[in-house]
Coordinates of C-alpha atoms in Angstrom, one line a residue:
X350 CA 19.8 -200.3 104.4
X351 CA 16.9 -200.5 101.5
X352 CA 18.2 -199.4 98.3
X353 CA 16.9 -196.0 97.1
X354 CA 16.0 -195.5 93.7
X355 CA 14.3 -192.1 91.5
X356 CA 12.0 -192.1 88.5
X357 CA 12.7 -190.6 85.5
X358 CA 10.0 -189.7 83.0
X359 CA 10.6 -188.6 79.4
X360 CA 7.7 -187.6 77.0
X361 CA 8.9 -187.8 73.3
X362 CA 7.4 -187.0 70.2
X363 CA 5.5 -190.1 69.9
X364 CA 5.9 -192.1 73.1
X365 CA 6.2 -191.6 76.9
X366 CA 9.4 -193.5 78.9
X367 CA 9.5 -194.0 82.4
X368 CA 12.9 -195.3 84.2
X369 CA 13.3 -196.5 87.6
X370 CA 16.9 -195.4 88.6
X371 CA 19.7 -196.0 91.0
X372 CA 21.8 -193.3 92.9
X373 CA 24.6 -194.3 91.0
X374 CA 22.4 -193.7 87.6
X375 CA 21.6 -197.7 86.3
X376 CA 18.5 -198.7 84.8
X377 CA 16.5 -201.3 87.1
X378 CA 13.4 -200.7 85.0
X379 CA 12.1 -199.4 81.7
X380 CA 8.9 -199.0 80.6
X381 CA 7.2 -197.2 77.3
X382 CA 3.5 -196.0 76.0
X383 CA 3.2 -194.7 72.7
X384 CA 1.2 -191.4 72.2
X385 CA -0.9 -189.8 69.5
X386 CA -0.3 -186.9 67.5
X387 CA -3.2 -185.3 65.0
X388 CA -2.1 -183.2 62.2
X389 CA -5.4 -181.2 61.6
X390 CA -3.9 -179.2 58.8
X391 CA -0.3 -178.8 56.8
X392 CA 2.6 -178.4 59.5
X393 CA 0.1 -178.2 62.2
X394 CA 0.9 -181.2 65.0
X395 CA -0.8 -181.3 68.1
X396 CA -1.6 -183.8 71.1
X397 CA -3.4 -184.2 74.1
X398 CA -1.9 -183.1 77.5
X399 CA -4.8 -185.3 79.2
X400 CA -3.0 -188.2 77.0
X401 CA -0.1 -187.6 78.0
X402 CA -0.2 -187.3 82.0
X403 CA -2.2 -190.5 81.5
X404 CA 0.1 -192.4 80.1
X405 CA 3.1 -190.8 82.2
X406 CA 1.3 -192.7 84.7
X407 CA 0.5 -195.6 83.2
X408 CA 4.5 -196.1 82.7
X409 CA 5.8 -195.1 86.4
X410 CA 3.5 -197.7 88.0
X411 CA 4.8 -199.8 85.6
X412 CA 8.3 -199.1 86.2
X413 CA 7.8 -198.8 90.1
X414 CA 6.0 -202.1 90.3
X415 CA 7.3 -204.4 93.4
X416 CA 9.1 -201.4 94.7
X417 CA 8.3 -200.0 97.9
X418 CA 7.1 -197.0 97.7
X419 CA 9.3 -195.3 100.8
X420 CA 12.3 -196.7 98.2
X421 CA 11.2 -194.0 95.9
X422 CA 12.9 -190.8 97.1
X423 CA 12.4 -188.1 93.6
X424 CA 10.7 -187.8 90.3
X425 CA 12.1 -185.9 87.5
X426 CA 10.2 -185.2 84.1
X427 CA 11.5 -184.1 80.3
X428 CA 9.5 -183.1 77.6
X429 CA 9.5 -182.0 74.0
X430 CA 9.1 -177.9 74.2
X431 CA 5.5 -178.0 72.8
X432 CA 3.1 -175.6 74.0
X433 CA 0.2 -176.7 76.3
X434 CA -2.8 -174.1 76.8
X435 CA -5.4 -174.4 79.6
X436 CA -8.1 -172.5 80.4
X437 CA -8.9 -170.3 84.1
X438 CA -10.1 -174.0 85.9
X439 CA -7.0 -176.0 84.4
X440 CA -8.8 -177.7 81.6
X441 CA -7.5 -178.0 78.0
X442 CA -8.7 -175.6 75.6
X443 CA -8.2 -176.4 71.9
X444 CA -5.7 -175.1 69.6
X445 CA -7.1 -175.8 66.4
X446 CA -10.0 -174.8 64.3
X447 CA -12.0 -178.1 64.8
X448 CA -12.6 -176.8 68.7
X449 CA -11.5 -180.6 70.1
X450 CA -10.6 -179.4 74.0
X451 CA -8.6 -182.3 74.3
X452 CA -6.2 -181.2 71.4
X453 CA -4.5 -178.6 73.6
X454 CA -0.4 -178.8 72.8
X455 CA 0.6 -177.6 69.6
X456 CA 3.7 -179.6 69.0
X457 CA 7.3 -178.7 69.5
X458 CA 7.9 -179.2 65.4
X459 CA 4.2 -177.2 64.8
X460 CA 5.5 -174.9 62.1
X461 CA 2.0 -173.2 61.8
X462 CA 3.8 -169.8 63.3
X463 CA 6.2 -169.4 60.3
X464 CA 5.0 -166.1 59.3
X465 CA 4.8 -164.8 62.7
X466 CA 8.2 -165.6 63.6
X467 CA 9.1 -163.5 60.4
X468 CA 7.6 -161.0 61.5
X469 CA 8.9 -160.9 64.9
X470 CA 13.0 -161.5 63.9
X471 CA 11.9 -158.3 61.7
X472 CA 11.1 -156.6 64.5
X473 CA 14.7 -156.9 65.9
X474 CA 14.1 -156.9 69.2
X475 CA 17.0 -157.0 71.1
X476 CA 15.8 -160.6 72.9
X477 CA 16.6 -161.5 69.2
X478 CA 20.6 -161.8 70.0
X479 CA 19.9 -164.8 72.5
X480 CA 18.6 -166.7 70.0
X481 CA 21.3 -166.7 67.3
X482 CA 19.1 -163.5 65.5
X483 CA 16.3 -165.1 64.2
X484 CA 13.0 -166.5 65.8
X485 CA 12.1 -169.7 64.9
X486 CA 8.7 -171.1 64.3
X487 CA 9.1 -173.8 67.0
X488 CA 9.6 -171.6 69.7
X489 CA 6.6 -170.2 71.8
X490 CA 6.3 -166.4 71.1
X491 CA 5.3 -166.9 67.3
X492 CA 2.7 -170.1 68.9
X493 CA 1.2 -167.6 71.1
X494 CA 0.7 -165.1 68.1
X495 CA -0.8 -167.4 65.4
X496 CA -3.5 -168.3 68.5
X497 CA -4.2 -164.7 69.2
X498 CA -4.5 -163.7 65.5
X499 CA -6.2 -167.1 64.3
X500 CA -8.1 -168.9 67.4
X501 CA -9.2 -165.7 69.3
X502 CA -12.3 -166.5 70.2
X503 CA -12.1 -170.7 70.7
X504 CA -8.9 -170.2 72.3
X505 CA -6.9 -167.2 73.2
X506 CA -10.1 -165.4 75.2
X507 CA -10.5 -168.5 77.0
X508 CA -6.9 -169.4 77.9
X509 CA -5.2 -168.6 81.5
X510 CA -2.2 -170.8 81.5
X511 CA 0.5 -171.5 78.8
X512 CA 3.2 -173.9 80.0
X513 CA 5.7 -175.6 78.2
X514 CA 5.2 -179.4 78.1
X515 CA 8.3 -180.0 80.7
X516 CA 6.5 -177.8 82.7
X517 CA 2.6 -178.6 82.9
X518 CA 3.7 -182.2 84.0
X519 CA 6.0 -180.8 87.0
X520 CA 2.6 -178.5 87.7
X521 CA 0.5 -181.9 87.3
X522 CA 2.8 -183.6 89.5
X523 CA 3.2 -181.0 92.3
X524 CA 0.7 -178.6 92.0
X525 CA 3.8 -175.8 91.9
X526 CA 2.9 -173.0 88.9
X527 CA 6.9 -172.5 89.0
X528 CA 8.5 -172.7 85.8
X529 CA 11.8 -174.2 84.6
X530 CA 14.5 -172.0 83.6
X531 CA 15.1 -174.6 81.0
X532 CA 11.7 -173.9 79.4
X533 CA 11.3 -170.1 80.0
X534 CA 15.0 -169.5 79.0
X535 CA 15.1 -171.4 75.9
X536 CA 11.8 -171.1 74.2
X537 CA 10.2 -168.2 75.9
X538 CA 13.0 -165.5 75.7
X539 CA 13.1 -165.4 79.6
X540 CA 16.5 -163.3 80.3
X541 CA 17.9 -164.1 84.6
X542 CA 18.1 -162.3 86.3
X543 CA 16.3 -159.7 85.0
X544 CA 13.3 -161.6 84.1
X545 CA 10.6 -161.0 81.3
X546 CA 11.2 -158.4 78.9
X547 CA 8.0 -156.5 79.0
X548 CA 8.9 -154.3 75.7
X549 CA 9.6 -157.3 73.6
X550 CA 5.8 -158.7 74.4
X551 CA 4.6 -155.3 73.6
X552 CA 6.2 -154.9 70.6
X553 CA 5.0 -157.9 68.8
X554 CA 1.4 -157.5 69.9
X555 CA 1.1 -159.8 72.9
X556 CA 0.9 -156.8 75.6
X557 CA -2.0 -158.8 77.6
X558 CA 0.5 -161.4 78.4
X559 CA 2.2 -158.7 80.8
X560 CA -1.0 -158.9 83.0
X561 CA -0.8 -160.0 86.8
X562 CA 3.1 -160.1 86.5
X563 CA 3.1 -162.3 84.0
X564 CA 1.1 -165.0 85.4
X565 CA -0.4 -166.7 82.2
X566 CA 2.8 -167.5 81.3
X567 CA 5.0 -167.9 84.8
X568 CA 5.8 -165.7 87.6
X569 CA 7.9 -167.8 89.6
X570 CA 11.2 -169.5 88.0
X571 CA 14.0 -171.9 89.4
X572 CA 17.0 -174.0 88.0
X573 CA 16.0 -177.1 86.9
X574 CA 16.4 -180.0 89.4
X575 CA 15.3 -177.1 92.1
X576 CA 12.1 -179.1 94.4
X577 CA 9.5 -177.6 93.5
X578 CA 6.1 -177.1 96.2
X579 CA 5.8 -179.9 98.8
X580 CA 6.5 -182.5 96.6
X581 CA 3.9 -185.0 94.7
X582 CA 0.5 -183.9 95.6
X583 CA -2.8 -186.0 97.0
X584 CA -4.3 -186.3 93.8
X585 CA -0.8 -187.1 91.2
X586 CA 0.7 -189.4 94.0
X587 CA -2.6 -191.6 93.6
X588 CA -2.4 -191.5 89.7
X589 CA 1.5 -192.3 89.3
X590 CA 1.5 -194.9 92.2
X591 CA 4.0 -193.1 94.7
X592 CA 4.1 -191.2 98.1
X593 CA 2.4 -187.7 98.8
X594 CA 5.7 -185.8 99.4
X595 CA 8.3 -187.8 97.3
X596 CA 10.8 -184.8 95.4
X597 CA 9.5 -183.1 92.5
X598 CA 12.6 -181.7 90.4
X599 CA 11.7 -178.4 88.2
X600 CA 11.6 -180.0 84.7
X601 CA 13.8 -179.9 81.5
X602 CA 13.3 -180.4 78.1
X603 CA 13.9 -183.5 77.0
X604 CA 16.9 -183.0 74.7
X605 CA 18.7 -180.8 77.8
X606 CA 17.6 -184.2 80.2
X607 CA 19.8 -186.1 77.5
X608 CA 22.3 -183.6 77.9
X609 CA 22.3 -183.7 81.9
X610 CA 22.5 -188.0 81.2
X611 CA 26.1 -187.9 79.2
X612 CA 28.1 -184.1 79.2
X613 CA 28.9 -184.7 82.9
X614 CA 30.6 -188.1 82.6
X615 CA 34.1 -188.6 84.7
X616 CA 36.4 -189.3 81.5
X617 CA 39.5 -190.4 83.7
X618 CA 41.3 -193.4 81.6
X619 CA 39.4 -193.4 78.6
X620 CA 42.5 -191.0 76.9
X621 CA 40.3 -188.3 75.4
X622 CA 41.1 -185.0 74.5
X623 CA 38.6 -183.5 77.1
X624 CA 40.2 -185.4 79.9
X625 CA 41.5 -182.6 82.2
X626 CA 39.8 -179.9 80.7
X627 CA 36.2 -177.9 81.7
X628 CA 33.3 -179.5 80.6
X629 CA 32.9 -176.4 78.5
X630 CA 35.2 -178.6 75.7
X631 CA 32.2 -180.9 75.2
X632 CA 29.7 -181.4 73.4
X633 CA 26.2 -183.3 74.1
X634 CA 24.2 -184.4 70.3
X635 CA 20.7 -185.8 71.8
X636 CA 19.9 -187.8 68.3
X637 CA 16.1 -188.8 67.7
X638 CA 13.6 -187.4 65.6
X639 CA 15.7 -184.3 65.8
X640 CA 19.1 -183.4 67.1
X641 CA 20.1 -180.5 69.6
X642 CA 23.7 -179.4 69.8
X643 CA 24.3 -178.4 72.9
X644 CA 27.5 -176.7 74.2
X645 CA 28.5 -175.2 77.5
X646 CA 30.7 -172.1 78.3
X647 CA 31.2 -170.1 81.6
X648 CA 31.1 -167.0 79.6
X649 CA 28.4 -166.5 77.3
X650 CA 28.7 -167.0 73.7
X651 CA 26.6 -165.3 70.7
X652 CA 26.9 -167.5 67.7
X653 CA 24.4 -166.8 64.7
X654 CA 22.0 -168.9 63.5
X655 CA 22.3 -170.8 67.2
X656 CA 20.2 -170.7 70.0
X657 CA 21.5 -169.0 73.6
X658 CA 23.6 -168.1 75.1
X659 CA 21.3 -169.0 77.7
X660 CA 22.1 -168.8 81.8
X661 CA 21.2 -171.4 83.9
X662 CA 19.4 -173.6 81.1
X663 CA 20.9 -177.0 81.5
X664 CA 23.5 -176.5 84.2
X665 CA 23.2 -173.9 86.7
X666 CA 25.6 -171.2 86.8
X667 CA 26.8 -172.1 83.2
X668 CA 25.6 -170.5 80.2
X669 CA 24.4 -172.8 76.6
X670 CA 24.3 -172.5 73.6
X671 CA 21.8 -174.9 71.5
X672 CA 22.4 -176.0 67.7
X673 CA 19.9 -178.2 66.1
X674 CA 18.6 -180.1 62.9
X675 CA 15.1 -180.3 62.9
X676 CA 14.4 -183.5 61.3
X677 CA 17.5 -186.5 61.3
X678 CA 15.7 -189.3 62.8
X679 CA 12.8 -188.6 61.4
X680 CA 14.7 -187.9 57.7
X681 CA 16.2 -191.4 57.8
X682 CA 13.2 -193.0 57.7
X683 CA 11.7 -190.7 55.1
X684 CA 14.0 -191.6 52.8
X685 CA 14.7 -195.2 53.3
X686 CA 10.2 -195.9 53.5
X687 CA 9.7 -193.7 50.7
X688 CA 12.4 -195.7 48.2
X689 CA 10.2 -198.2 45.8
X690 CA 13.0 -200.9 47.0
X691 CA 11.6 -200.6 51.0
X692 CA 9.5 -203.5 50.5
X693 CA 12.0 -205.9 49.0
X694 CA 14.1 -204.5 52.1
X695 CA 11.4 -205.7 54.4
X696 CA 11.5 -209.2 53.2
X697 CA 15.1 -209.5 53.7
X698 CA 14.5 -208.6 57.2
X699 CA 12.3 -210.7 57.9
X700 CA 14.0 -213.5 56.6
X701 CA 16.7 -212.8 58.9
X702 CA 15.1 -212.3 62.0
X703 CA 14.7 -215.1 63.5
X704 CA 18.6 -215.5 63.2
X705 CA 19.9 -212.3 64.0
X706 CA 17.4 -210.3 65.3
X707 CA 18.2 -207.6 62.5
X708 CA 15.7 -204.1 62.4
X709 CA 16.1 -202.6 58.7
X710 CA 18.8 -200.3 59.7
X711 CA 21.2 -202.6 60.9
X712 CA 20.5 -204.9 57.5
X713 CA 21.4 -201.6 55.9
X714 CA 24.6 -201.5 57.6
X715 CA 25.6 -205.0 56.9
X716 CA 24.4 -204.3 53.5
X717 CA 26.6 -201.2 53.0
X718 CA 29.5 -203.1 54.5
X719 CA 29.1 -206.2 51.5
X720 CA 28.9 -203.1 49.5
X721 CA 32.8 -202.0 50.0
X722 CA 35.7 -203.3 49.3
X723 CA 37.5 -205.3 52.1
X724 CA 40.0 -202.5 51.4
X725 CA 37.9 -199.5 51.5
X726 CA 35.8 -197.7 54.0
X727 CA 32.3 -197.7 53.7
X728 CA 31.8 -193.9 53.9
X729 CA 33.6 -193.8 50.2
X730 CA 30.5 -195.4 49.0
X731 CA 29.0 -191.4 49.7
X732 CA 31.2 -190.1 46.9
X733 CA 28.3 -189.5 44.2
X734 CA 25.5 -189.6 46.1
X735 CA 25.1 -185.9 48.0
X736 CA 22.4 -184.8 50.1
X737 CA 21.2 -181.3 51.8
X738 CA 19.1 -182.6 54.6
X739 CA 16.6 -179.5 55.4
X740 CA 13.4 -181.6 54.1
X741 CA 12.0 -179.5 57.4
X742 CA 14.1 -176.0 57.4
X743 CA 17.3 -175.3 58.7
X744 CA 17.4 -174.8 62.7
X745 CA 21.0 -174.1 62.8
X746 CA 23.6 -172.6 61.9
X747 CA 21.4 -170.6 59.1
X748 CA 18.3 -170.5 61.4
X749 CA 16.1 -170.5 57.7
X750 CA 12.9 -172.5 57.8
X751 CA 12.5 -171.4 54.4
X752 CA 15.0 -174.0 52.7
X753 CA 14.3 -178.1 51.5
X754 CA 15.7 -181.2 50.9
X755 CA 18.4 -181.9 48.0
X756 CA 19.4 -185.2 46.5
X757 CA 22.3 -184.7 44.0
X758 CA 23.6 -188.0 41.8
X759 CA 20.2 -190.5 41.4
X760 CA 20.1 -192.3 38.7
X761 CA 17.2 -194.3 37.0
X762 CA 18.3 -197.5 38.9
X763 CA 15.7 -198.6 42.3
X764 CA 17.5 -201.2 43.7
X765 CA 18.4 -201.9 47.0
X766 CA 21.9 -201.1 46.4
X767 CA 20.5 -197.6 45.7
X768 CA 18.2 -197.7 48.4
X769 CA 21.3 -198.4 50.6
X770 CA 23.1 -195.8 49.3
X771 CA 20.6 -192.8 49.8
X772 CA 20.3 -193.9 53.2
X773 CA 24.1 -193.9 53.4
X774 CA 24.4 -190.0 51.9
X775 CA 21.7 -188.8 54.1
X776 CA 23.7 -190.1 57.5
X777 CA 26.4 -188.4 56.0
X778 CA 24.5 -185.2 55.1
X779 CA 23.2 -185.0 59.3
X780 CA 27.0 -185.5 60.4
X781 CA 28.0 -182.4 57.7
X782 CA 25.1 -180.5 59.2
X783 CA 26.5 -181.3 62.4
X784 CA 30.1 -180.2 61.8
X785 CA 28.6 -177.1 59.8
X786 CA 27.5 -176.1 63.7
X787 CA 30.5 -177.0 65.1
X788 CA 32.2 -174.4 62.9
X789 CA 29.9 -172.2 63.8
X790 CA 30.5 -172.5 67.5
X791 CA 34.2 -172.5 67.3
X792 CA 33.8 -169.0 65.0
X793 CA 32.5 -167.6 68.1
X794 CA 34.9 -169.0 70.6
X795 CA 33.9 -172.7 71.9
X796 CA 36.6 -175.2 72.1
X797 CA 34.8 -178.7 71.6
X798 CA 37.2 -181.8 72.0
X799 CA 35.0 -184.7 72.1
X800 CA 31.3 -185.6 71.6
X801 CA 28.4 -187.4 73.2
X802 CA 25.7 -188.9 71.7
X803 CA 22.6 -190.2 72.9
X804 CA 19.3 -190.5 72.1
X805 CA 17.8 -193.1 69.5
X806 CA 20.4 -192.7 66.9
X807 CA 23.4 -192.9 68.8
X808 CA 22.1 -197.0 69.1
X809 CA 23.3 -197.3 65.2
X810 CA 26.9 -197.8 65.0
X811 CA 27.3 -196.1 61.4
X812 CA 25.6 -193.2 62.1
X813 CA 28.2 -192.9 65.5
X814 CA 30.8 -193.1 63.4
X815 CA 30.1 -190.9 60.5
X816 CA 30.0 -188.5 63.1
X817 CA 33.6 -189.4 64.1
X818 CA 34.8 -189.6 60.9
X819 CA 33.0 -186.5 59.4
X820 CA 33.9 -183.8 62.8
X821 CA 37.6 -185.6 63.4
X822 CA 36.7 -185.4 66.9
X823 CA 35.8 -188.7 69.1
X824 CA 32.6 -189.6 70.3
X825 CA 31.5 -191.0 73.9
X826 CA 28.4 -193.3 73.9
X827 CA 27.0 -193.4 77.4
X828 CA 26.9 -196.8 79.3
X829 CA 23.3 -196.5 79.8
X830 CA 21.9 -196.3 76.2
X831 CA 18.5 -194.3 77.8
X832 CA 20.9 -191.4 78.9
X833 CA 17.6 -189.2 78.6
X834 CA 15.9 -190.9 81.5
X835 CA 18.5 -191.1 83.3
X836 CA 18.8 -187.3 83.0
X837 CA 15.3 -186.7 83.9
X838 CA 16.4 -189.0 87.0
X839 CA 18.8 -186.5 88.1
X840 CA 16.3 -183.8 88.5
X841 CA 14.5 -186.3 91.2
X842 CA 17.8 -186.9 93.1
X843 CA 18.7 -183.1 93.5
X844 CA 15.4 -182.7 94.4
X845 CA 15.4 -185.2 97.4
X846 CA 18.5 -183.7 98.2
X847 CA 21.2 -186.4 97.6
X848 CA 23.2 -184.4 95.6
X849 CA 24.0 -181.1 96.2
X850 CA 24.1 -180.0 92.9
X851 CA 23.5 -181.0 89.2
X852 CA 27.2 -181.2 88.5
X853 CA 27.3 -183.5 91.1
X854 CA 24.9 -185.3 90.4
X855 CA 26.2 -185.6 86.5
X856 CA 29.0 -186.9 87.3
X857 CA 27.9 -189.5 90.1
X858 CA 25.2 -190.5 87.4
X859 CA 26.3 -190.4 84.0
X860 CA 29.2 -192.7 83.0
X861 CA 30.8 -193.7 79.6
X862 CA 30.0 -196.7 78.1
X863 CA 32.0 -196.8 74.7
X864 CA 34.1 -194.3 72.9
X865 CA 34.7 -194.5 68.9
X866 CA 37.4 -192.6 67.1
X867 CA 37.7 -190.7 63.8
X868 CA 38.9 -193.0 61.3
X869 CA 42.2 -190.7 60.3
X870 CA 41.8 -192.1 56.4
X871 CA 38.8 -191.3 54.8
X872 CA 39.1 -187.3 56.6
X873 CA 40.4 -186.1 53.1
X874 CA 37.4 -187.5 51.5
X875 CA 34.6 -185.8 54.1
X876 CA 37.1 -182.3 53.9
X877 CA 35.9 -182.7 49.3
X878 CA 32.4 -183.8 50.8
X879 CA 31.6 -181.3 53.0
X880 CA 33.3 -178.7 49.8
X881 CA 30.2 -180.2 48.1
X882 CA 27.5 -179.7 51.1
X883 CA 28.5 -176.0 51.4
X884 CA 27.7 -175.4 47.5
X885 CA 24.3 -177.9 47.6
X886 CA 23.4 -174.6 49.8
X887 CA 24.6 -171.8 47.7
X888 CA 23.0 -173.0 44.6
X889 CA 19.5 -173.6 46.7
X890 CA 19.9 -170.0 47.6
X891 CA 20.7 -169.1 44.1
X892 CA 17.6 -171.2 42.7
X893 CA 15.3 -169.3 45.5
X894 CA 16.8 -166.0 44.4
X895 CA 16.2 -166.6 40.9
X896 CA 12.2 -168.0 41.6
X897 CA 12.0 -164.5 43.5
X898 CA 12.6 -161.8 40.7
X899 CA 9.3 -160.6 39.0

């Protein structure tokens, strides 16, 4: 019998990646198309959704090349929650003041909305309590404002569809206006099964969205995975390469796809604290140029400062609850291409490359480990050099996009020693941002045993196990590294049918790769360190409070 095999598409920040995947969830194929982002004005990020379905299919022939096509039984698609808007005839309309059509998503880390997501957590709506009290710029109801108060006339008067990102390509690829209760749950303040909560729209000046049940913004909903129409239509099975019919799944966003690709994992015989237990005493950390937190719990679970609880988000049935740190990918390499010693870094790469095959960061690792003693562990290298990593606001557990970066300790010194260093402190700082939400979470009644990481930085091995060492809990790496796609690849196979379920289908698809344990002696020193995080925060708050009096 021919093998059978599903596609898996994940649209990034920067890049579109398309996997061609087996029923039992391995990579035969990868394939990747970078994508552009404008930045018009300060915190303002947008793209092109006409870009981006392009290139989705650029990367799925690519992927699906010398594969017949009757092979190909589902598609499944992830995307960053950034905000598409098209007009009555589904054609872009443009969301900035320059009035360039094909600049029509305002980007998932957009934070042009800040005032109007002040302005609607003072409102205190009581939608407010799924989304750990506070509205955050980078979800879609403050968007929608800032359009309606600043682009009326170029945009908001001319706009008839908003979808999420995950969402307009599952719409591109099966003509289905249904809507993800990943997307609508998480970022639009949809509430199953009672639906859209007509006062809260009202209340923060967006009454015309109520019109025609809703249907600028979605009417219909299902779980994610659900097939949505009659599968691909005419017209998107000729631009991605594939068979009118083959399974749509409804879409996800892409940090809940990496979610789907490792939280589901059979655990048997790798010892770990989890084994046994619901998968409510897990955790999935989807590292990139952000991180999401996400944690499961068959009851749902209010924790402040953190998104959800949210029904039916991720897994079906189950409710989440979603931490995050807006930038830690994207912090990393702020503050190792900003040092002055980056260059002379360069140069020792390159000098090395032809040999090992070394990227800057793993240098840096090598370089940290010269650094040590043979007798100590690198992470005591991090004891005065201290970093508050909200260069970009603080998504959770404080939910304030109000606060900045801190480096404590520099000296005068620019070497790459130093450079090494700050790099060193700022991993640290994410893994204490990380176990700030785990505390958070267990305040309000999750158990979390063990971690799993994917996304790009879950690839670096020092930044895995700072997270080990920093939480005390042990970490599973998946054994495909592009547990994202193959997320997005279980939406195609529920689709077709071949699971019956997502929790099926997790499990059947995701498996562990690697597991790496706290290292029991350097837990005094992150216990002192994380002492040290906590009051980097109450003296920023002090500092603002001070700035503030008149």
């Amino acid at each position: 019998m021919a093998e059978v095999f599903y596609v898996g598409v994940d649209v990034g920040t920067a890049s579109v990646r398309a996997a061609l995947v087996t029923r039992e969830g391995l990579l035969k194929s990868t394939a990747q198309e970078p994508i552009g982002i404008w930045e018009p004005e300060s915190d303002h990020y947008v793209q092109s959704s006409t870009e981006i379905w392009e290139k989705c299919c650029t990367v799925v022939k690519k992927v699906t090349h010398g594969v017949e096509k009757s092979q190909i039984r589902g598609i499944g698609f992830d995307a960053t929650c950034s905000l598409v808007v098209l007009d009555q005839s589904f054609q872009p309309v443009p969301v900035s003041q320059e009035g360039d059509p094909q600049r029509n998503v305002v980007m998932w880390m957009d934070h042009r909305a800040t005032e109007q997501a002040d302005r609607i957590t003072k409102n205190g709506h009581r939608v407010l309590s799924r989304v750990g009290g506070v509205m955050s710029p980078e979800m879609q109801p403050p968007k929608l404002l800032w359009l309606k108060e600043n682009l009326k006339e170029n945009c908001w008067n001319k706009a008839s569809h908003f979808f999420d990102l995950p969402d307009f390509l599952s719409w591109k690829a099966s003509g289905s206006l249904t809507r993800s209760l990943c997307t609508l749950v998480c970022k639009w303040t949809y509430c199953p099964p009672e639906g859209w909560e007509a006062s809260f729209w009202t209340s923060i000046g967006l009454d015309d969205l109520l019109e025609n049940n809703f249907s600028k913004i979605g009417s219909v909903t299902c779980p994610p995975g659900s097939p949505l129409g009659e599968g691909l239509t005419q017209e998107a099975a000729a631009d991605l390469g594939l068979d009118p019919g083959t399974a749509v799944g409804a879409s996800l966003i892409d940090a809940h796809a990496g979610g789907l690709g490792v939280i589901g994992a059979d655990v048997k015989g790798f010892h770990l604290p989890c084994e046994g237990l619901p998968i409510t005493a897990r955790m999935a950390l989807i590292c990139g140029t952000s991180t999401c937190h996400m944690a499961i719990s068959e009851q749902p679970r209010f924790v402040p400062g953190v998104w959800g609880p949210y029904l039916s988000a991720m897994v079906p049935g189950l409710w989440l609850n979603e931490g995050g740190q807006s930038v830690t990918g994207r912090l990393i390499d702020h503050m190792v291409k900003g040092h002055t010693a980056y260059t002379q870094l360069q140069e020792q790469v390159q000098q090395r490359l032809p040999f090992a095959g070394e990227n800057i960061y793993s240098y840096l690792n090598n370089h940290l480990s010269s650094m040590a003693n043979s007798c100590s562990a690198v992470d005591l290298l991090g004891s005065s050099l201290h970093v508050w990593p909200d260069f970009h606001g603080n998504r959770s557990p404080l939910a304030d996009p109000t606060l900045k970066g801190m480096v404590v300790g520099l000296s005068l010194s620019q070497t790459l020693d130093d450079l090494a260093l700050l790099y060193l402190a700022t991993m640290q700082a994410l893994a204490l941002g990380t176990l700030h939400i785990l505390e958070a979470m267990k305040e309000a009644g999750h158990e979390i045993r063990t971690l799993f990481l994917c996304g790009g930085l879950s690839k670096n091995n020092l930044f895995v196990q700072i997270h080990a060492n920093t939480t005390g809990l042990p970490v599973v790496l998946p054994d495909q590294t592009e547990a994202v796609l193959v997320g997005a690849a279980v939406l195609g196979a529920c689709a077709s049918r071949h699971y019956s379920s997502i929790q099926e289908a997790m499990e059947k698809m995701a498996k562990v790769g690697k597991v790496v344990q706290p290292d029991s002696e350097v837990q005094s020193f992150y216990e002192r360190k994380y002492k040290v995080f906590l009051r980097l925060l109450a003296h920023q708050r002090e500092c603002q409070a001070l700035m503030s009096q008149r």
